[in-house]
Tab-separated table of C-alpha atoms and ligand atoms in Angstrom:
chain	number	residue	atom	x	y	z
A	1	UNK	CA	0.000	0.000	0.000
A	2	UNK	CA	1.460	3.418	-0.870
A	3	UNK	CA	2.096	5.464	1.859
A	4	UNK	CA	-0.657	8.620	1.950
A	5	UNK	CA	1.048	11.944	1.013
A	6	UNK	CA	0.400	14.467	3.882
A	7	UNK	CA	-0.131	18.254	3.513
A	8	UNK	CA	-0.069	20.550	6.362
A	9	UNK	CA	-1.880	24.381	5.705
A	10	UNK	CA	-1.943	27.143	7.936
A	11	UNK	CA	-5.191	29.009	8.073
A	12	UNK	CA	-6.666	31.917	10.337
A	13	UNK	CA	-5.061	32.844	13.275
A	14	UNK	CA	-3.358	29.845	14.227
A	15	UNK	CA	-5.222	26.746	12.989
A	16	UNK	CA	-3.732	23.921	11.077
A	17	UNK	CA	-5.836	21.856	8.136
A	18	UNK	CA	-4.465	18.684	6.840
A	19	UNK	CA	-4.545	17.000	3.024
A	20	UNK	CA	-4.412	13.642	2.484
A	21	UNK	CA	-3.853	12.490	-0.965
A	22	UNK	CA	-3.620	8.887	-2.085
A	23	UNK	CA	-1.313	8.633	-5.358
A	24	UNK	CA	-2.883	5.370	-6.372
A	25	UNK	CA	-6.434	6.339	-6.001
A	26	UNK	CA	-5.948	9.958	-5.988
A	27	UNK	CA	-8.795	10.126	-3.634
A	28	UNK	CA	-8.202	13.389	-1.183
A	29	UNK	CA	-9.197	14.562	1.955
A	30	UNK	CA	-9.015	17.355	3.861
A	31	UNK	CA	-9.138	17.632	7.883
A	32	UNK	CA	-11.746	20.309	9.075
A	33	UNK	CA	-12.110	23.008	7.053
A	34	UNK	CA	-12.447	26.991	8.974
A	35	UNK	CA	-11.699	28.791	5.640
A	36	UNK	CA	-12.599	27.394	1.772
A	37	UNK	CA	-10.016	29.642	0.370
A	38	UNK	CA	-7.209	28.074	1.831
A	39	UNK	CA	-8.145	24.623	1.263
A	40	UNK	CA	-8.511	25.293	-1.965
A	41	UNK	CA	-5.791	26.670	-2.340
A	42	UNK	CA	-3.803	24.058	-0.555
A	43	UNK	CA	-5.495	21.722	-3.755
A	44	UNK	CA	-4.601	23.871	-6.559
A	45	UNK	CA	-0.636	24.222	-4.960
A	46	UNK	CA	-0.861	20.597	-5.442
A	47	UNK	CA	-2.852	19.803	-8.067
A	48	UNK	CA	-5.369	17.629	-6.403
A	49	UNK	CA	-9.329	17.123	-6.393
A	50	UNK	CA	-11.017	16.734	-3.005
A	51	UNK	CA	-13.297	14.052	-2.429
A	52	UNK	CA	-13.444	13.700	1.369
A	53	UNK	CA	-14.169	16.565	4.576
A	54	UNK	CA	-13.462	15.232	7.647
A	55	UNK	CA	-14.944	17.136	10.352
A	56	UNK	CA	-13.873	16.836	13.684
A	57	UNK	CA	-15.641	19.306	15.724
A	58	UNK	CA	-18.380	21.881	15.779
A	59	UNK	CA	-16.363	25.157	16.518
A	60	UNK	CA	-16.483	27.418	13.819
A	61	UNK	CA	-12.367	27.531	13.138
A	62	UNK	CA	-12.949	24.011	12.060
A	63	UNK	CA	-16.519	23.914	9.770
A	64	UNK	CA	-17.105	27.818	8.402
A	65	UNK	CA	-16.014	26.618	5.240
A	66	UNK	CA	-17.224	23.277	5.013
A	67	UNK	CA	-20.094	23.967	3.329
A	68	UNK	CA	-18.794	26.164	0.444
A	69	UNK	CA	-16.028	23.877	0.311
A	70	UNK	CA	-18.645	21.023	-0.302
A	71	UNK	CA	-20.579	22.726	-2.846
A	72	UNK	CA	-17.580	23.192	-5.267
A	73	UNK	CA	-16.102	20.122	-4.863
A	74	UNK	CA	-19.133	17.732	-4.164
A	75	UNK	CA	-17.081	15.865	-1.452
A	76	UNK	CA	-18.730	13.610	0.421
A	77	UNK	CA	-18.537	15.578	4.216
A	78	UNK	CA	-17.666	12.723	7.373
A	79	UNK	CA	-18.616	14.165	10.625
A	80	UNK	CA	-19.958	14.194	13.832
A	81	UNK	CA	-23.417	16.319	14.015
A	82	UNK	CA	-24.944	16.309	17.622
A	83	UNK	CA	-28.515	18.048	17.323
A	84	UNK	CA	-27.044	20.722	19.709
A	85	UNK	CA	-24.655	21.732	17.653
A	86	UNK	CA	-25.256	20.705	14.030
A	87	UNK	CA	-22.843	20.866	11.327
A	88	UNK	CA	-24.161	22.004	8.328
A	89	UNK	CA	-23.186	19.813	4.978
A	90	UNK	CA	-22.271	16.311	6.664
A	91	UNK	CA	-23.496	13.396	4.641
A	92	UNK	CA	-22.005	10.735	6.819
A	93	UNK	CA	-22.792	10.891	11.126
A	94	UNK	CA	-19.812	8.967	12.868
A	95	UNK	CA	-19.791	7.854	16.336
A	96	UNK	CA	-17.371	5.975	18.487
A	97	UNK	CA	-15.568	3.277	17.689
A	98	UNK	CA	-17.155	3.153	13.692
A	99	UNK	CA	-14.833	2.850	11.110
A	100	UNK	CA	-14.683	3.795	7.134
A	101	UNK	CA	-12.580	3.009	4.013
A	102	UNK	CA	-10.681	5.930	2.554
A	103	UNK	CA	-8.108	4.547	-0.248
A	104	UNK	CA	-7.937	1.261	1.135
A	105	UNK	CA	-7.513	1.631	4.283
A	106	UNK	CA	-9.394	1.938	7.602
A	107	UNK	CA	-10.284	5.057	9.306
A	108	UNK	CA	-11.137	4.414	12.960
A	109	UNK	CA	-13.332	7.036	14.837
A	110	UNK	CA	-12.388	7.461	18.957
A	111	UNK	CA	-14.759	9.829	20.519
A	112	UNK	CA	-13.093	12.053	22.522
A	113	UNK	CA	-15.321	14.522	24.419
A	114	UNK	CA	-14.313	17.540	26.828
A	115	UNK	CA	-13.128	20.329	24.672
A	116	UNK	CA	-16.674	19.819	22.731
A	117	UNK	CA	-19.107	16.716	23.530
A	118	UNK	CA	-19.239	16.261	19.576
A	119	UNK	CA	-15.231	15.828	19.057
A	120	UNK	CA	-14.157	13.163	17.078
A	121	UNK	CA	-10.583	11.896	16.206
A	122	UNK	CA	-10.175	9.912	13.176
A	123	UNK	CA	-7.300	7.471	13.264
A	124	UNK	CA	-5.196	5.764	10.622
A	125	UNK	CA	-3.389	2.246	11.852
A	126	UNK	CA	-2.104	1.647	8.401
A	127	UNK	CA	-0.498	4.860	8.215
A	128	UNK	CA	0.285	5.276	12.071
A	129	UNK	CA	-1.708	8.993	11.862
A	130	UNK	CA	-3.836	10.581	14.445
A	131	UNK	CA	-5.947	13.738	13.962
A	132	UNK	CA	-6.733	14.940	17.710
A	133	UNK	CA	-8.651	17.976	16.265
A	134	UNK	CA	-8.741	20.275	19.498
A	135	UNK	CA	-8.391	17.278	22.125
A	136	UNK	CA	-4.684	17.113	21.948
A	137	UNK	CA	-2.486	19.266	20.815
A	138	UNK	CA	1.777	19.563	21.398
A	139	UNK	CA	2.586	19.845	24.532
A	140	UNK	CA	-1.110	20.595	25.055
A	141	UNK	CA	-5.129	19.671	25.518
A	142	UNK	CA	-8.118	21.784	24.506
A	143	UNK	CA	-9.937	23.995	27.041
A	144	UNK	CA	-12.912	22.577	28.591
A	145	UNK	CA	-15.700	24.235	27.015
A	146	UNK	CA	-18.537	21.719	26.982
A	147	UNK	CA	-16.950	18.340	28.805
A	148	UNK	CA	-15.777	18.874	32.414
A	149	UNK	CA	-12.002	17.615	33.452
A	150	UNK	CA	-12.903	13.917	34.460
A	151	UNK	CA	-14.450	13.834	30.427
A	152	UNK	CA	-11.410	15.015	29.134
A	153	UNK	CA	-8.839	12.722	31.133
A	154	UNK	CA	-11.124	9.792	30.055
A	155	UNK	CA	-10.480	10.767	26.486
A	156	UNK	CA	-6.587	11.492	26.556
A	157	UNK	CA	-6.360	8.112	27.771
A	158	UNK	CA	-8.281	6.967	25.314
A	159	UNK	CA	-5.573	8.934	22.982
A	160	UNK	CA	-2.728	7.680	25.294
A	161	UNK	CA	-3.053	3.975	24.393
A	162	UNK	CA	-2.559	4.068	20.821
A	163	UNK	CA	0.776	2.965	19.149
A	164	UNK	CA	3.936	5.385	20.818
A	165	UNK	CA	5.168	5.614	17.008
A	166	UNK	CA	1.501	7.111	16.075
A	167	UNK	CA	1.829	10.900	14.605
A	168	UNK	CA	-0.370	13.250	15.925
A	169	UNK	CA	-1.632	16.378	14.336
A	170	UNK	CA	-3.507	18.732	16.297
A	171	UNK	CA	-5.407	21.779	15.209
A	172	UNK	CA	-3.407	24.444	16.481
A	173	UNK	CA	0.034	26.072	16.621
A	174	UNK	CA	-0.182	26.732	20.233
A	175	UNK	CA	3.337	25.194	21.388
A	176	UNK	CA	4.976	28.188	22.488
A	177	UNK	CA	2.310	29.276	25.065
A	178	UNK	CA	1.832	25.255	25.835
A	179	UNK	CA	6.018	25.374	26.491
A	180	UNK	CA	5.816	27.896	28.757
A	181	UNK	CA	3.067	26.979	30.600
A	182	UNK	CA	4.316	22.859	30.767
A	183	UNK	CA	7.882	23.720	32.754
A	184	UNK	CA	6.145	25.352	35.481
A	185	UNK	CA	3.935	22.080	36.735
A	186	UNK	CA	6.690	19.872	35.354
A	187	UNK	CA	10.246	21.674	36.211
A	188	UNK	CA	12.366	18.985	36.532
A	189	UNK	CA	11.384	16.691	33.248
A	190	UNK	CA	14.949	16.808	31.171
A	191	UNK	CA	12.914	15.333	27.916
A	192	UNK	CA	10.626	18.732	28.229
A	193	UNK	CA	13.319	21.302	28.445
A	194	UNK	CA	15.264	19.781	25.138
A	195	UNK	CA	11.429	19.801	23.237
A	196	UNK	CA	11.202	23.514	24.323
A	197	UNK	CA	14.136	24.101	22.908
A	198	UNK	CA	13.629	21.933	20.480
A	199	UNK	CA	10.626	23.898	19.225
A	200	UNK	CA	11.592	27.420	19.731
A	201	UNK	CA	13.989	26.904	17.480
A	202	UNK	CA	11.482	25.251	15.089
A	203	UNK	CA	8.881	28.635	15.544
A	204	UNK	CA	12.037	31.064	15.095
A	205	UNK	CA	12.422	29.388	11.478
A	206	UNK	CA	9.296	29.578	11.085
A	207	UNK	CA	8.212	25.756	10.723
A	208	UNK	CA	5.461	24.190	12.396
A	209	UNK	CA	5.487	21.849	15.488
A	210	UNK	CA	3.030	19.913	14.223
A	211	UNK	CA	2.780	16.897	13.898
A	212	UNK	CA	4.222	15.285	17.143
A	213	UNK	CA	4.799	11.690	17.987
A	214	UNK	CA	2.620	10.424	20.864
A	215	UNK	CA	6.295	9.104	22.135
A	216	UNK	CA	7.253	12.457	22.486
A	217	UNK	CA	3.237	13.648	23.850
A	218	UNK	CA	4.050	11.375	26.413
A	219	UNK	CA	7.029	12.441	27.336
A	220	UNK	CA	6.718	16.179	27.724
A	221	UNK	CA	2.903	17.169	27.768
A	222	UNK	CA	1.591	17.774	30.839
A	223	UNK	CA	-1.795	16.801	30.022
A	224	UNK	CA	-0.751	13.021	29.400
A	225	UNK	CA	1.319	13.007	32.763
A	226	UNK	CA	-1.396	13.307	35.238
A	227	UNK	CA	0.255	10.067	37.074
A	228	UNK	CA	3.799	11.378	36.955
A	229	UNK	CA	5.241	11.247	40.513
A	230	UNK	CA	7.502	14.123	39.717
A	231	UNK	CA	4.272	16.430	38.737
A	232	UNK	CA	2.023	15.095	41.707
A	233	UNK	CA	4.946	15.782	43.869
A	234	UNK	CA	5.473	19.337	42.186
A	235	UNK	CA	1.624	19.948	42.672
A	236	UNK	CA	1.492	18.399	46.146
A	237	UNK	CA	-1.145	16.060	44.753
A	238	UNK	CA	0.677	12.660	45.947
A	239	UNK	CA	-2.572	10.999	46.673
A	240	UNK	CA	-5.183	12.505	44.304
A	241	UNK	CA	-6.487	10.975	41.498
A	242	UNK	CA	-4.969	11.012	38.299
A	243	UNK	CA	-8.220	12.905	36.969
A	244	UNK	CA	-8.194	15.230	39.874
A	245	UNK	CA	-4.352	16.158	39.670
A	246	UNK	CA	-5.386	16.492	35.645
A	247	UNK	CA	-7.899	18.905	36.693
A	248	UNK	CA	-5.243	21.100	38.399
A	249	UNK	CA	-3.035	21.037	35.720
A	250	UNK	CA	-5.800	22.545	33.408
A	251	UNK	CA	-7.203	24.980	36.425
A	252	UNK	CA	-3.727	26.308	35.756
A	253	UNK	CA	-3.106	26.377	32.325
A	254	UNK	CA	-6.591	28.356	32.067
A	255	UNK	CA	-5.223	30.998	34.405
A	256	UNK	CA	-1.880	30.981	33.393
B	1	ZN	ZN1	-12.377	23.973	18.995
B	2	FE	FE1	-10.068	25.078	17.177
């Protein structure tokens, strides 16, 4: 099977969207879409025809252009669509645990609620690629708009146990600002202060940090590490629960 060919696009103020472009069946697909203009764009810079939208979440950085991007392109639009917050253009609801075929390969769907209760992650085994939408992001996790922190936990675990070599792409460029925040509940985690470095010297070039390895995720975001003894220690949190000390960590990233 050939590999997929992967296409990372900035857009708005921060937010990543994703091609995916099979050579043998030339079916593409694009990951969320917040502005048509610069998916299509990212098509015509390479010369391919969409056929799939992938929509992970209801938050307007991530579907304002779905529609318009639908309607000249006729893709077929994958996506959750909650009747609280509909999404306007999917042809295909996905839930939990359902998988698709896109070019020959399986796309499994994991459900991972907090950030929204509509977020879904679509996962490629065959291709060891994850998109974590606004769930998980380098060095960082969503903010709890809808879910509460016990919701979220239960879904970065959910994230956690896939394959260390999988590549995650989330939907922002937010590393800096997750850096920063990540050596001040976890000072004394060597693998974190080379990634800072690491990717402050990606930003200064200009390149993105995205995508990460969940190897590395679990290494150096603080998010993941809710059961590391040197953070629980840091937070004086020895005994709480790994939700509840996950909690605190996101108490302080909001106020940081
Ligand atoms: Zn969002
Ligand atoms: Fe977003």
């Amino acid at each position: 099977m050939t590999p997929l060919t992967r296409v990372l696009y900035p857009y708005g103020d921060d937010n990543y969207g994703v091609l995916l472009h099979c050579p043998d069946t030339l079916q593409t697909a694009c990951v969320d879409c917040g502005d048509a203009y610069a998916t299509q764009q990212a098509l015509q810079d390479n010369g391919w025809s969409l056929t799939h939208i992938w929509v992970t979440h209801h938050h307007s950085d991530h579907t304002a252009g779905v529609f318009e991007l639908k309607q000249a392109t006729q893709a077929t639009v994958i996506g959750p669509n909650r009747s609280e917050t509909p999404i306007s253009g999917v042809d295909q609801v996905i839930g939990d645990g359902d998988t698709f075929d896109f070019a020959g390969r399986g796309v499994q769907l994991i459900h991972t609620p907090g950030h929204t209760l509509d977020m879904m992650n679509f996962y490629l085994p065959a291709d060891s690629v994850l998109f974590s939408g606004d769930t998980l992001f380098t060095m960082g996790c969503g903010r709890l708009f809808e879910g509460d922190a016990p919701t979220m936990w239960k879904s970065l675990l959910k994230l956690s146990a896939l394959p260390k070599d999988t590549i995650v792409y989330g939907s922002h460029e937010y590393t800096l600002a997750n850096a920063a925040f990540a050596v001040t509940v976890d000072p004394n985690n060597e693998a974190l202060k080379n990634q800072c470095e690491h990717v402050k010297k990606l930003r200064d070039a200009g390149e993105p940090t995205v995508p990460t390895t969940l190897a590395m995720e679990l290494q150096t975001n603080p998010f993941l590490r809710a059961d590391d003894p040197g953070i629980r220690s840091h937070l004086n949190m020895v005994d709480a629960s790994d939700a509840d000390v996950f909690a605190e960590i996101r108490r302080r990233k909001d106020a940081f």
